[in-house]
Amino acid sequence: MKDKSLVSITDFNKDQYLRILEIAADFEKNPNQKLLNNHVVASLFFEPSTRTRLSFETAANRLGARVIGFSDSGSTSVKKGESLKDTIIMVSGYADIIVMRHPREGAARWASEVSSVPVINAGDGANQHPTQCLLDMYSIMQTQGTLDNLNIAFVGDLKYGRTVHSLVQAMCNFNANFHLVSPEELKLPSSSKMHIKNSNLSYTQYTELGDIIPVADIIYMTRIQKERFSDPLEYEKVKNSYVLTKSMLEGCKPNMKILHPLPRINEISEDVDETPQAFYFKQAENGVYVRQALLAAIAGVK
Amino acid sequence: MNKEQRHLNVTAIENGTVIDHIPANNVFKVLHILNLENNKNQVLFGDNLDSRKYGKKGLIKVSNTFFEGNEINKIALVAPTATFIEIKNFNVVTKKQVEVPDQIKSIVKCFNPNCISNVENVPSRFTVVDKENMKLLCHYCEKITARNNIVFF
Ligand SMILES: [Zn+2]
């Protein structure tokens, strides 16, 4: 993976996913390894995302790299009308790896084509967020001991949730059985269903959250946003039907874990936090190890 | 229409290419895509001509100009039925059919307004994922531009 950009989750293959997860497990045991002492990592956030930025910058710091960049394009030459291409060419003259978040879809792909150093996509509009997908996979592996043959339930906004689309795509490599729980208006798009079918796997669609509790190994919760509904009444009807509470967890499999890309609003009630099923905060922490693994692999030191 | 009239409609050329069976009203798009607006040779074209096969059709004749396969396939989006007839010394030498290419570059706009290719000076790039229904997967935003929202530059 040395010098390879990661823009979409499909840029890597199954072996490469597994290799990243393996390196990440090593960083979890021993996070402070100064392997990138002589490296400069550019962290270019053309739109703010505190959570993702802090995770990447922590990863870079734990590896001993120096971090340059900005957390919001408002204070940069981008605001003066500089093109993305020019910004990237300039920064790739300074840094060894570029991590970028941008509000436009396809921005990271374009950047990877004009940059002379590898680019890691930390989110391009509604399109891709591959490091989130890798940390989701890491969390699944960590809690289940395997990625193979699992029952994975996705709950909430399956239409616009980009983390759902990427994770569905990635888990198609591991013979997953998909359980899709969403309101009628927010079902998984046909392009994602096509991936499942093309991998000769199956999925089941539900509208009731309760139906999947006894079968799921992983429940992947997502936020349902009001602005996604054409009819506000429709939102009012469903907003409380995809909320996971402690009492609902009775009868779940002993190995079942709940994941969420965070931030949550109300879709996981706070009484769930104290249950052994809650894994979303650990999942966020895992993001640092996975990003360390990715930076190290791309820099060619792991 | 008798033979003589037909002849007048489509004056013969000595050397060059006749692009026949262009869907009616797409002649101007074909002229644009093949950059014939800037061709220094004689260019003749007609639109809404009678066609036995299609009812109405468009037709272009260009003197002293011949097209390579990848140029021919550029017009697949607007004229998938077109035939390129190469003429040498007033004789038909070859006939080439348009084929839908696997990749399409710089001809079509991505339908997604938030795609980087529509915001910055990025040449558009698509993979044709469905040749029959003309579905184009954007190389940048990874969204599908379908036949009904194809816009040309
Ligand atoms: Zn696009």
XYZ file of C-alpha atoms and ligand atoms in Angstrom:
456
model
C 0.000 0.000 0.000
C 3.073 2.243 -0.001
C 2.364 5.552 -1.769
C -1.192 4.487 -2.571
C -4.037 6.965 -2.173
C -7.227 5.888 -0.411
C -10.209 7.733 -1.869
C -12.925 5.069 -2.004
C -13.212 1.897 0.007
C -13.033 -0.021 -3.302
C -9.500 1.313 -3.909
C -8.317 -1.401 -1.536
C -8.994 -5.124 -1.848
C -9.850 -7.718 0.772
C -6.218 -8.567 1.563
C -5.411 -4.903 2.004
C -8.345 -4.382 4.386
C -7.161 -7.304 6.469
C -3.592 -6.054 6.472
C -4.699 -2.605 7.726
C -6.770 -4.215 10.496
C -3.794 -6.336 11.508
C -1.489 -3.309 11.739
C -4.205 -1.401 13.644
C -4.379 -4.184 16.243
C -0.645 -3.784 16.738
C -1.026 -0.023 17.285
C -3.813 -0.621 19.766
C -1.403 -2.678 21.876
C 1.388 -0.174 21.454
C 0.089 3.201 20.237
C 3.210 5.323 20.574
C 5.563 4.184 17.859
C 7.592 7.021 16.389
C 7.716 5.553 12.909
C 6.994 8.792 11.066
C 9.570 11.016 12.776
C 10.713 12.401 9.462
C 7.274 12.843 7.977
C 4.992 15.804 7.523
C 1.268 15.025 7.299
C -0.962 17.715 5.793
C -4.415 17.833 7.337
C -6.576 19.871 4.961
C -10.125 20.373 6.204
C -11.941 22.451 3.602
C -15.015 22.001 5.774
C -14.915 21.535 9.530
C -15.182 18.073 11.064
C -13.694 18.193 14.516
C -14.133 14.502 15.267
C -12.426 13.190 12.138
C -9.694 15.824 12.213
C -8.772 15.132 15.837
C -8.683 11.411 15.162
C -6.317 11.807 12.200
C -4.120 14.347 13.945
C -3.889 12.155 17.046
C -2.880 9.252 14.815
C -0.187 11.338 13.101
C 1.105 12.659 16.450
C 1.300 9.206 18.006
C 3.473 8.189 15.046
C 5.773 11.138 15.658
C 4.844 12.946 12.434
C 4.527 16.702 12.237
C 1.092 17.972 11.187
C 0.422 21.064 9.052
C -2.876 22.266 7.653
C -6.119 24.015 8.431
C -9.387 23.090 10.100
C -11.666 25.270 8.021
C -10.992 26.768 4.586
C -12.390 30.136 5.712
C -8.979 31.358 6.780
C -7.002 30.196 3.744
C -6.256 31.223 0.185
C -9.121 28.931 -0.862
C -11.402 31.701 0.270
C -9.576 34.050 -2.068
C -10.591 31.784 -4.944
C -7.590 29.481 -5.238
C -8.497 26.267 -7.044
C -8.328 22.923 -5.252
C -5.768 21.840 -7.829
C -3.415 24.704 -6.990
C -3.794 24.182 -3.236
C -3.040 20.483 -3.565
C -0.041 20.940 -5.858
C 1.381 23.485 -3.423
C 0.806 21.337 -0.318
C 2.130 18.192 -1.995
C 5.396 20.094 -2.339
C 5.508 20.479 1.464
C 4.026 17.289 2.920
C 4.558 13.541 2.557
C 0.904 12.549 2.887
C -2.267 14.610 2.488
C -5.380 13.931 4.557
C -8.319 15.929 3.258
C -11.974 16.614 3.854
C -13.920 18.584 1.266
C -17.586 19.497 0.797
C -17.645 18.514 -2.908
C -18.090 14.937 -4.077
C -15.096 13.696 -6.041
C -12.732 16.314 -4.594
C -10.421 13.695 -3.073
C -10.221 11.708 -6.326
C -9.315 14.859 -8.219
C -6.764 15.795 -5.562
C -5.168 12.335 -5.771
C -4.722 12.881 -9.508
C -2.970 16.233 -9.218
C -0.990 15.489 -6.053
C 2.548 14.120 -6.151
C 2.034 12.502 -2.709
C -0.667 10.037 -1.553
C -4.067 11.415 -0.557
C -6.311 9.957 2.138
C -9.968 10.911 1.796
C -11.441 12.007 5.125
C -14.839 12.593 3.523
C -15.855 14.154 0.184
C -19.372 15.557 0.446
C -21.964 12.808 0.497
C -19.693 10.428 -1.394
C -17.013 8.441 0.485
C -15.439 8.239 3.915
C -13.244 5.137 3.652
C -11.426 5.453 6.989
C -14.773 5.362 8.792
C -15.462 2.128 6.950
C -12.117 0.639 7.980
C -12.659 1.521 11.626
C -16.140 -0.013 11.443
C -14.581 -3.201 10.083
C -11.935 -3.131 12.784
C -14.634 -2.833 15.451
C -16.588 -5.717 13.942
C -13.468 -7.869 13.843
C -12.567 -6.928 17.406
C -15.980 -7.768 18.827
C -16.751 -10.869 16.785
C -13.276 -12.317 16.329
C -13.949 -12.561 12.597
C -15.459 -10.665 9.680
C -16.863 -13.775 8.045
C -20.458 -15.032 7.937
C -21.961 -12.375 10.224
C -25.529 -11.116 10.536
C -25.218 -7.358 10.217
C -28.228 -5.127 10.791
C -28.224 -1.549 9.514
C -30.798 0.730 11.114
C -32.121 4.208 10.279
C -31.180 6.293 7.272
C -29.892 3.740 4.801
C -30.528 5.964 1.813
C -28.225 8.901 2.515
C -25.890 7.350 5.096
C -22.619 7.084 3.200
C -21.011 5.046 5.992
C -23.721 2.434 5.432
C -23.091 2.242 1.682
C -19.329 1.792 2.103
C -19.661 -0.768 4.880
C -22.207 -2.786 2.894
C -19.798 -2.775 -0.033
C -16.826 -3.812 2.091
C -18.702 -6.538 3.983
C -19.788 -8.094 0.681
C -16.254 -9.549 0.695
C -16.991 -11.496 3.873
C -20.165 -13.433 3.174
C -22.307 -11.200 5.383
C -26.046 -11.599 5.780
C -27.581 -8.119 5.622
C -30.632 -7.000 7.640
C -31.887 -3.586 6.570
C -34.179 -1.673 8.923
C -35.446 1.703 7.721
C -38.536 3.765 7.066
C -39.979 3.360 3.569
C -38.478 6.702 2.436
C -34.944 5.888 3.547
C -34.342 2.404 2.165
C -30.930 1.287 0.936
C -30.372 2.568 -2.648
C -30.561 0.089 -5.496
C -26.858 0.545 -6.310
C -25.948 -0.873 -2.869
C -28.458 -3.694 -3.201
C -26.855 -4.473 -6.543
C -23.487 -4.944 -4.788
C -25.088 -7.457 -2.446
C -26.726 -9.357 -5.299
C -23.591 -9.299 -7.438
C -21.714 -10.914 -4.549
C -24.357 -13.668 -4.433
C -25.390 -12.601 -0.933
C -28.819 -11.857 0.421
C -30.532 -9.109 2.349
C -33.841 -8.763 4.170
C -35.681 -5.464 4.598
C -37.642 -4.585 7.730
C -39.550 -1.609 9.022
C -39.621 -2.764 12.682
C -36.426 -2.443 14.707
C -37.542 -5.170 17.135
C -37.452 -7.823 14.405
C -33.679 -7.888 14.077
C -32.676 -7.860 17.763
C -32.598 -11.675 18.175
C -30.705 -12.382 14.913
C -28.074 -9.643 14.710
C -24.382 -10.035 15.546
C -23.852 -6.330 14.832
C -26.446 -3.562 14.945
C -25.204 -0.527 13.060
C -27.315 2.468 14.075
C -27.523 5.726 12.084
C -29.106 9.101 12.569
C -32.391 9.946 10.873
C -32.358 13.593 9.851
C -35.498 15.641 9.473
C -34.327 17.355 6.290
C -34.225 14.019 4.465
C -38.005 13.809 4.428
C -40.098 15.436 1.730
C -43.077 15.314 4.107
C -42.403 16.588 7.659
C -45.353 14.550 8.954
C -43.621 11.432 7.738
C -40.585 12.341 9.856
C -42.725 12.893 12.947
C -44.217 9.441 12.418
C -40.919 7.560 12.211
C -38.539 9.617 14.355
C -39.185 7.597 17.495
C -39.559 4.191 15.883
C -35.854 3.693 15.276
C -34.645 4.375 18.797
C -32.780 1.631 20.592
C -33.418 1.352 24.331
C -31.971 -0.914 27.011
C -35.202 -2.862 27.457
C -35.256 -3.766 23.759
C -31.941 -5.601 24.084
C -33.445 -8.476 26.018
C -33.153 -11.600 23.908
C -30.239 -10.389 21.829
C -27.335 -12.701 21.026
C -24.613 -12.679 23.711
C -21.999 -11.569 21.185
C -24.150 -8.747 19.772
C -22.571 -5.270 19.699
C -24.030 -1.892 18.766
C -22.054 0.415 16.490
C -22.777 4.029 15.504
C -20.619 6.432 13.434
C -21.458 9.225 15.958
C -22.549 11.825 16.805
C -25.820 10.331 17.975
C -28.891 12.422 18.604
C -31.549 10.268 20.227
C -31.421 7.033 18.228
C -29.580 5.205 20.999
C -31.059 5.964 24.374
C -28.478 6.781 27.052
C -29.430 3.775 29.178
C -27.880 1.593 26.469
C -24.431 3.096 27.197
C -24.012 0.987 30.326
C -24.887 -2.317 28.634
C -22.220 -4.757 27.396
C -23.690 -4.266 23.919
C -22.668 -0.607 23.652
C -19.516 -0.339 21.556
C -19.798 3.065 19.824
C -17.368 4.978 22.038
C -14.734 2.276 21.737
C -15.455 2.278 18.000
C -14.543 5.987 17.836
C -11.333 5.315 19.762
C -10.493 2.551 17.293
C -10.479 5.204 14.583
C -7.121 6.421 15.837
C -5.462 2.972 15.572
C -6.889 2.375 12.118
C -5.701 5.786 10.914
C -2.259 5.115 12.409
C -2.195 1.845 10.478
C -3.184 3.565 7.280
C -0.631 6.373 7.607
C 2.112 3.852 8.432
C 1.165 1.535 5.560
C 1.002 4.359 3.020
C 4.281 5.826 4.255
C 5.764 2.376 3.715
C 6.990 1.882 7.294
C 4.586 -0.984 8.106
C -38.675 11.588 -54.110
C -36.849 10.430 -57.274
C -33.181 9.577 -57.591
C -32.191 12.914 -59.054
C -33.707 14.857 -56.165
C -32.026 12.638 -53.643
C -28.764 13.325 -55.407
C -29.297 17.064 -55.023
C -29.979 16.704 -51.327
C -26.708 15.011 -50.715
C -24.112 16.247 -53.119
C -21.465 13.611 -53.686
C -17.963 14.133 -52.356
C -14.749 12.927 -53.940
C -12.774 12.110 -50.803
C -13.945 12.260 -47.228
C -16.560 10.937 -44.849
C -20.324 10.781 -44.927
C -21.926 10.417 -41.507
C -25.347 8.959 -42.150
C -28.320 7.953 -39.995
C -27.825 10.610 -37.364
C -31.035 10.946 -35.344
C -32.944 14.045 -36.491
C -32.069 17.221 -34.576
C -28.773 15.828 -33.270
C -26.693 16.976 -36.232
C -25.489 20.098 -34.463
C -24.385 18.077 -31.437
C -22.428 15.730 -33.698
C -20.782 18.678 -35.477
C -19.804 20.019 -32.080
C -18.513 16.755 -30.590
C -16.396 16.013 -33.670
C -15.144 19.599 -33.665
C -16.333 20.099 -37.244
C -17.159 23.699 -36.371
C -13.436 24.346 -36.767
C -12.776 22.069 -39.743
C -11.213 23.945 -42.695
C -12.536 21.516 -45.309
C -15.908 21.607 -46.972
C -18.586 20.542 -44.493
C -22.117 19.937 -45.713
C -24.921 18.899 -43.451
C -28.646 18.418 -43.452
C -31.247 17.812 -40.791
C -34.747 16.358 -40.889
C -34.006 14.612 -44.184
C -36.324 11.797 -45.217
C -35.062 8.400 -44.177
C -36.547 5.079 -45.146
C -35.273 3.507 -41.937
C -35.941 6.211 -39.333
C -38.524 8.568 -40.871
C -36.327 11.633 -40.385
C -32.567 11.760 -40.087
C -29.535 13.998 -40.126
C -26.512 13.680 -42.390
C -23.040 15.240 -42.535
C -20.452 15.200 -45.292
C -16.877 16.295 -44.682
C -14.278 16.463 -47.418
C -10.754 15.169 -46.901
C -11.404 14.146 -43.330
C -11.383 10.633 -41.887
C -12.156 9.531 -38.339
C -10.472 7.057 -36.016
C -12.435 4.521 -33.991
C -12.264 6.441 -30.734
C -13.460 9.626 -32.441
C -16.324 7.742 -34.062
C -17.399 6.346 -30.702
C -17.462 9.805 -29.148
C -20.832 10.449 -30.791
C -22.391 7.253 -29.396
C -24.329 9.271 -26.845
C -26.137 11.396 -29.440
C -26.044 9.215 -32.510
C -25.730 5.538 -31.619
C -27.305 4.577 -34.956
C -24.884 6.585 -37.096
C -22.706 5.090 -39.832
C -19.385 6.564 -40.965
C -18.944 5.999 -44.687
C -15.456 6.646 -46.032
C -15.312 7.823 -49.639
C -12.253 7.735 -51.874
C -12.485 8.752 -55.556
C -16.282 8.881 -55.266
C -16.376 5.251 -54.137
C -17.422 3.892 -50.777
C -14.313 2.317 -49.221
C -15.525 1.350 -45.729
C -18.567 1.699 -43.513
C -18.055 1.924 -39.783
C -20.761 1.640 -37.168
C -20.732 3.668 -33.963
C -20.046 1.583 -30.841
C -20.697 2.694 -27.279
C -17.260 3.113 -25.646
C -16.303 1.875 -22.148
C -15.092 5.307 -21.051
C -16.373 8.768 -21.911
C -14.167 11.796 -21.365
C -14.814 15.530 -21.553
C -18.014 15.314 -23.620
C -20.723 15.069 -20.989
C -21.376 17.021 -17.817
C -21.963 15.124 -14.565
C -25.572 15.680 -13.477
C -24.550 16.163 -9.830
C -24.227 19.909 -9.129
C -22.036 19.170 -6.097
C -19.554 17.115 -8.133
C -16.039 18.564 -8.216
C -16.090 18.231 -12.026
C -18.841 20.864 -12.125
C -17.193 23.208 -9.670
C -13.574 23.290 -10.745
C -11.892 23.030 -14.092
C -11.795 19.218 -14.078
C -12.280 17.270 -17.325
C -15.287 14.998 -16.787
C -14.750 11.251 -16.913
C -17.275 8.389 -16.867
C -17.373 4.627 -17.081
C -20.297 3.352 -19.125
C -21.849 0.852 -16.712
C -24.934 0.130 -18.816
C -24.497 0.482 -22.577
C -28.079 -0.269 -23.475
C -29.642 2.276 -21.134
C -26.651 4.621 -21.270
C -25.814 4.829 -17.594
C -22.602 6.722 -16.890
C -20.740 6.313 -13.597
C -18.867 9.507 -12.727
C -15.176 8.842 -12.015
C -15.220 11.632 -9.406
C -18.476 11.739 -7.432
C -19.336 8.050 -8.201
C -22.932 8.953 -9.058
C -24.796 7.750 -12.128
C -25.738 10.152 -14.899
C -28.549 8.530 -16.867
C -29.730 9.167 -20.421
C -32.508 11.526 -19.306
C -30.078 13.899 -17.571
C -27.165 13.849 -19.978
C -25.972 17.374 -20.804
C -23.180 18.073 -23.301
C -20.456 20.645 -22.854
Zn -19.701 13.547 -10.830
